[in-house]
Coordinates of C-alpha atoms and ligand atoms in Angstrom, one line a residue:
X802 CA -39.7 -59.0 39.0
X803 CA -42.2 -56.6 40.5
X804 CA -44.0 -54.0 38.4
X805 CA -44.9 -50.7 40.0
X806 CA -47.1 -47.8 38.8
X807 CA -46.6 -44.4 40.4
X808 CA -46.9 -40.7 39.8
X809 CA -43.4 -39.2 39.6
X810 CA -41.6 -35.9 38.9
X811 CA -38.8 -36.2 36.3
X812 CA -35.6 -34.8 37.9
X813 CA -33.3 -35.2 34.9
X814 CA -32.9 -37.2 31.7
X815 CA -29.7 -38.2 29.8
X816 CA -29.0 -40.0 26.6
X817 CA -27.5 -43.4 27.1
X818 CA -25.9 -45.3 24.3
X819 CA -27.5 -45.1 20.8
X820 CA -31.1 -45.7 21.7
X821 CA -31.8 -45.5 25.5
X822 CA -32.3 -42.8 28.1
X823 CA -31.3 -42.6 31.7
X824 CA -34.0 -41.0 33.9
X825 CA -33.8 -39.7 37.4
X826 CA -37.2 -39.3 39.0
X827 CA -38.9 -38.8 42.3
X828 CA -41.8 -41.2 42.7
X829 CA -44.7 -41.0 45.1
X830 CA -44.4 -44.6 46.2
X831 CA -40.6 -45.2 46.2
X832 CA -38.9 -41.8 46.4
X833 CA -35.9 -41.0 44.3
X834 CA -34.9 -43.6 41.8
X835 CA -32.9 -43.9 38.6
X836 CA -34.2 -45.9 35.6
X837 CA -33.5 -46.8 32.1
X838 CA -36.0 -46.3 29.3
X839 CA -34.9 -48.8 26.6
X840 CA -35.3 -47.5 23.0
X841 CA -36.6 -44.1 24.2
X842 CA -34.3 -42.3 21.8
X843 CA -35.6 -44.3 18.8
X844 CA -39.3 -45.0 19.6
X845 CA -41.1 -41.7 19.6
X846 CA -44.4 -43.5 20.1
X847 CA -43.7 -45.1 23.4
X848 CA -42.3 -42.1 25.3
X849 CA -43.5 -39.0 23.6
X850 CA -42.1 -35.9 25.3
X851 CA -42.5 -37.5 28.7
X852 CA -39.0 -37.3 30.1
X853 CA -38.7 -33.5 30.2
X854 CA -37.3 -32.4 33.6
X855 CA -40.0 -31.0 36.0
X856 CA -42.8 -32.9 34.2
X857 CA -45.3 -34.8 36.3
X858 CA -45.8 -38.2 34.8
X859 CA -47.3 -41.6 35.5
X860 CA -44.6 -44.2 35.3
X861 CA -44.7 -48.0 35.1
X862 CA -41.4 -49.7 36.0
X863 CA -39.9 -53.0 36.9
X864 CA -37.8 -53.1 40.0
X865 CA -34.3 -54.5 39.5
X866 CA -31.1 -54.2 41.3
X867 CA -29.6 -50.8 40.6
X868 CA -31.5 -49.1 37.7
X869 CA -35.2 -49.7 37.4
X870 CA -36.6 -50.6 34.0
X871 CA -39.1 -48.0 32.8
X872 CA -41.8 -49.8 30.8
X873 CA -44.3 -46.9 30.2
X874 CA -44.6 -43.3 30.9
X875 CA -47.5 -40.9 30.3
X876 CA -47.5 -37.1 30.8
X877 CA -49.8 -35.7 33.4
X878 CA -48.6 -32.1 33.8
X879 CA -45.7 -30.7 31.7
X880 CA -45.4 -27.4 33.8
X881 CA -45.0 -25.6 30.5
X882 CA -45.1 -22.2 32.3
X883 CA -41.6 -23.0 33.7
X884 CA -40.1 -23.4 30.2
X885 CA -41.5 -20.0 29.1
X886 CA -39.6 -18.0 31.7
X887 CA -35.8 -18.5 32.3
X888 CA -36.0 -17.3 35.9
X889 CA -38.7 -19.7 36.9
X890 CA -36.9 -22.5 34.9
X891 CA -33.7 -21.7 36.8
X892 CA -35.4 -22.0 40.2
X893 CA -37.2 -25.2 39.2
X894 CA -33.8 -26.7 38.1
X895 CA -32.3 -25.7 41.4
X896 CA -35.1 -27.4 43.3
X897 CA -34.7 -30.6 41.2
X898 CA -30.9 -30.6 41.7
X899 CA -31.2 -30.2 45.5
X900 CA -33.6 -33.2 45.6
X901 CA -31.3 -35.2 43.4
X902 CA -28.2 -34.4 45.4
X903 CA -29.7 -34.5 49.0
X904 CA -32.3 -37.2 49.1
X905 CA -31.1 -40.8 49.5
X906 CA -32.1 -43.2 46.8
X907 CA -35.1 -45.5 47.2
X908 CA -36.5 -44.1 50.5
X909 CA -40.2 -43.5 50.3
X910 CA -41.3 -40.1 51.6
X911 CA -44.7 -39.2 50.2
X912 CA -44.5 -35.8 52.0
X913 CA -41.4 -34.9 49.9
X914 CA -43.2 -35.9 46.7
X915 CA -46.2 -33.7 47.6
X916 CA -43.8 -30.8 48.5
X917 CA -41.9 -31.2 45.2
X918 CA -45.1 -31.4 43.1
X919 CA -46.6 -28.3 44.9
X920 CA -43.4 -26.3 44.5
X921 CA -43.3 -26.8 40.8
X922 CA -47.1 -25.9 40.5
X923 CA -46.4 -22.8 42.6
X924 CA -43.4 -21.8 40.5
X925 CA -45.6 -21.8 37.4
X926 CA -48.3 -19.4 38.9
X927 CA -46.4 -17.3 41.5
X928 CA -45.4 -13.7 40.9
X929 CA -42.5 -14.3 43.3
X930 CA -40.5 -17.4 42.5
X931 CA -37.7 -16.6 45.0
X932 CA -40.3 -16.6 47.8
X933 CA -41.5 -20.1 46.6
X934 CA -38.0 -21.5 46.5
X935 CA -37.2 -20.3 50.0
X936 CA -40.4 -21.8 51.4
X937 CA -39.5 -25.1 49.6
X938 CA -36.0 -25.0 51.0
X939 CA -37.1 -24.4 54.6
X940 CA -39.8 -27.1 54.5
X941 CA -37.5 -29.5 52.7
X942 CA -34.7 -29.1 55.2
X943 CA -37.2 -29.6 58.0
X944 CA -38.6 -32.8 56.4
X945 CA -35.1 -34.1 55.9
X946 CA -34.4 -33.4 59.6
X947 CA -31.7 -30.8 58.9
X948 CA -33.3 -27.7 60.3
X949 CA -32.3 -27.0 64.0
X950 CA -35.1 -26.2 66.5
X951 CA -34.4 -22.4 66.4
X952 CA -36.3 -21.9 69.6
X953 CA -33.8 -20.3 72.0
X954 CA -30.3 -19.0 72.4
X955 CA -27.9 -22.0 72.3
X956 CA -25.8 -20.3 75.1
X957 CA -28.2 -18.6 77.6
X958 CA -31.4 -20.5 76.6
X959 CA -33.3 -17.2 76.4
X960 CA -36.5 -17.9 74.5
X961 CA -37.2 -16.5 71.0
X962 CA -39.8 -14.0 72.1
X963 CA -37.4 -12.2 74.5
X964 CA -35.4 -10.5 71.6
X965 CA -36.2 -8.9 68.3
X966 CA -32.9 -9.8 66.6
X967 CA -31.1 -13.1 66.4
X968 CA -28.1 -14.7 64.8
X969 CA -28.2 -18.0 63.0
X970 CA -25.0 -19.8 62.2
X971 CA -26.6 -22.0 59.5
X972 CA -23.9 -24.6 58.9
X973 CA -23.5 -25.3 62.6
X974 CA -27.2 -25.3 63.2
X975 CA -26.8 -22.8 66.1
X976 CA -29.1 -19.9 67.0
X977 CA -27.7 -17.2 69.4
X978 CA -29.0 -14.0 70.9
X979 CA -27.2 -10.7 70.3
X980 CA -25.1 -11.1 73.4
X981 CA -23.9 -14.6 72.6
X982 CA -23.4 -14.8 68.8
X983 CA -20.0 -15.8 67.7
X984 CA -18.2 -13.0 65.8
X985 CA -15.6 -15.1 64.0
X986 CA -18.0 -17.2 61.8
X987 CA -20.4 -16.5 59.0
X988 CA -23.9 -16.0 60.4
X989 CA -27.2 -14.7 59.3
X990 CA -28.9 -11.9 61.2
X991 CA -32.7 -12.5 61.4
X992 CA -35.5 -10.6 63.0
X993 CA -38.1 -12.3 65.2
X994 CA -40.7 -12.0 62.4
X995 CA -38.6 -14.1 60.0
X996 CA -37.9 -16.7 62.7
X997 CA -41.6 -17.0 63.4
X998 CA -42.2 -17.5 59.7
X999 CA -39.5 -20.2 59.5
X1000 CA -41.4 -22.0 62.3
X1001 CA -44.6 -21.7 60.3
X1002 CA -43.0 -23.3 57.2
X1003 CA -42.7 -26.5 59.2
X1004 CA -45.9 -26.5 61.2
X1005 CA -48.4 -25.3 58.6
X1006 CA -50.1 -27.7 56.3
X1007 CA -48.5 -27.9 52.8
X1008 CA -51.5 -26.1 51.2
X1009 CA -51.1 -23.2 53.7
X1010 CA -47.4 -22.5 53.5
X1011 CA -47.5 -20.8 50.1
X1012 CA -49.3 -17.9 51.7
X1013 CA -46.3 -17.0 53.7
X1014 CA -44.3 -14.0 52.5
X1015 CA -40.6 -13.5 53.4
X1016 CA -39.6 -9.8 53.8
X1017 CA -38.1 -8.5 50.5
X1018 CA -34.7 -7.6 52.0
X1019 CA -34.3 -10.9 53.8
X1020 CA -34.8 -13.2 50.8
X1021 CA -31.4 -13.0 49.1
X1022 CA -29.3 -13.3 52.4
X1023 CA -31.5 -16.2 53.5
X1024 CA -31.2 -18.0 50.2
X1025 CA -27.4 -17.5 50.1
X1026 CA -27.0 -18.9 53.6
X1027 CA -29.2 -21.9 53.0
X1028 CA -27.5 -22.7 49.6
X1029 CA -24.0 -22.3 51.2
X1030 CA -25.1 -24.9 53.7
X1031 CA -26.4 -27.2 51.0
X1032 CA -23.2 -27.0 49.1
X1033 CA -21.1 -27.6 52.2
X1034 CA -23.3 -30.7 52.9
X1035 CA -23.1 -32.2 49.4
X1036 CA -19.5 -31.1 49.0
X1037 CA -19.9 -29.8 45.5
X1038 CA -21.3 -26.9 43.6
X1039 CA -24.9 -26.7 42.3
X1040 CA -24.8 -26.5 38.5
X1041 CA -28.2 -24.9 38.3
X1042 CA -26.9 -21.8 40.1
X1043 CA -24.8 -20.9 37.1
X1044 CA -28.0 -20.1 35.1
X1045 CA -29.4 -18.1 38.0
X1046 CA -26.1 -16.2 38.4
X1047 CA -26.0 -15.3 34.7
X1048 CA -29.6 -14.0 34.9
X1049 CA -28.8 -12.0 38.0
X1050 CA -25.8 -10.3 36.3
X1051 CA -27.6 -9.7 33.0
Ligands
ZN712 ZN1 -27.9 -15.8 74.6

């Protein structure tokens, strides 16, 4: 059996039987995997506080069919700042859940690992966690190949720069100008500036995208449209949204 060592982000952790834990993680070398940590509930020495969700760890595991076998785990960055603030924590949980639900198991995508790691770092230090989550989502959907080109009207092919206002039917992946947008479906009205920013979230280097700022009044409609699309795609609700909804109404 092959043994691997990798940096990884813990996505979630569940008790399993009397003494084990099941761990979902996103690893730098092998992407999203599930593993079992034998005896992790009993042996406090071997895996001290290392399986907390959103922690960056160094994992050693044996590859097997199905669950990998976690042999060792050491904590590199606990992202404690997330745990001290419910809103940041809620957004971090949302990001983890989307990766867990949308990324196929066992596909290596180092760019996604870097994006996830950077997003959690940014959520700790930012003054505007919603902006960070939106930048994550736009880049994530692009890397996954789900973001449409958004360069011209789908009907008349008029280029982006020819109009200040556009309509994006997110779930259909269709962009239309004011003359050609369908009126009978949910769609998102966007200004040219926001569309240019969306293009920058996919062309900029990962270190640069965090400087982008989405207009205050566009953030919530954009988040809702993207999350509606995610839910439609995974065909279920996102559990982490319940905490965020509770915070919003409180
Ligand atoms: Zn048009």
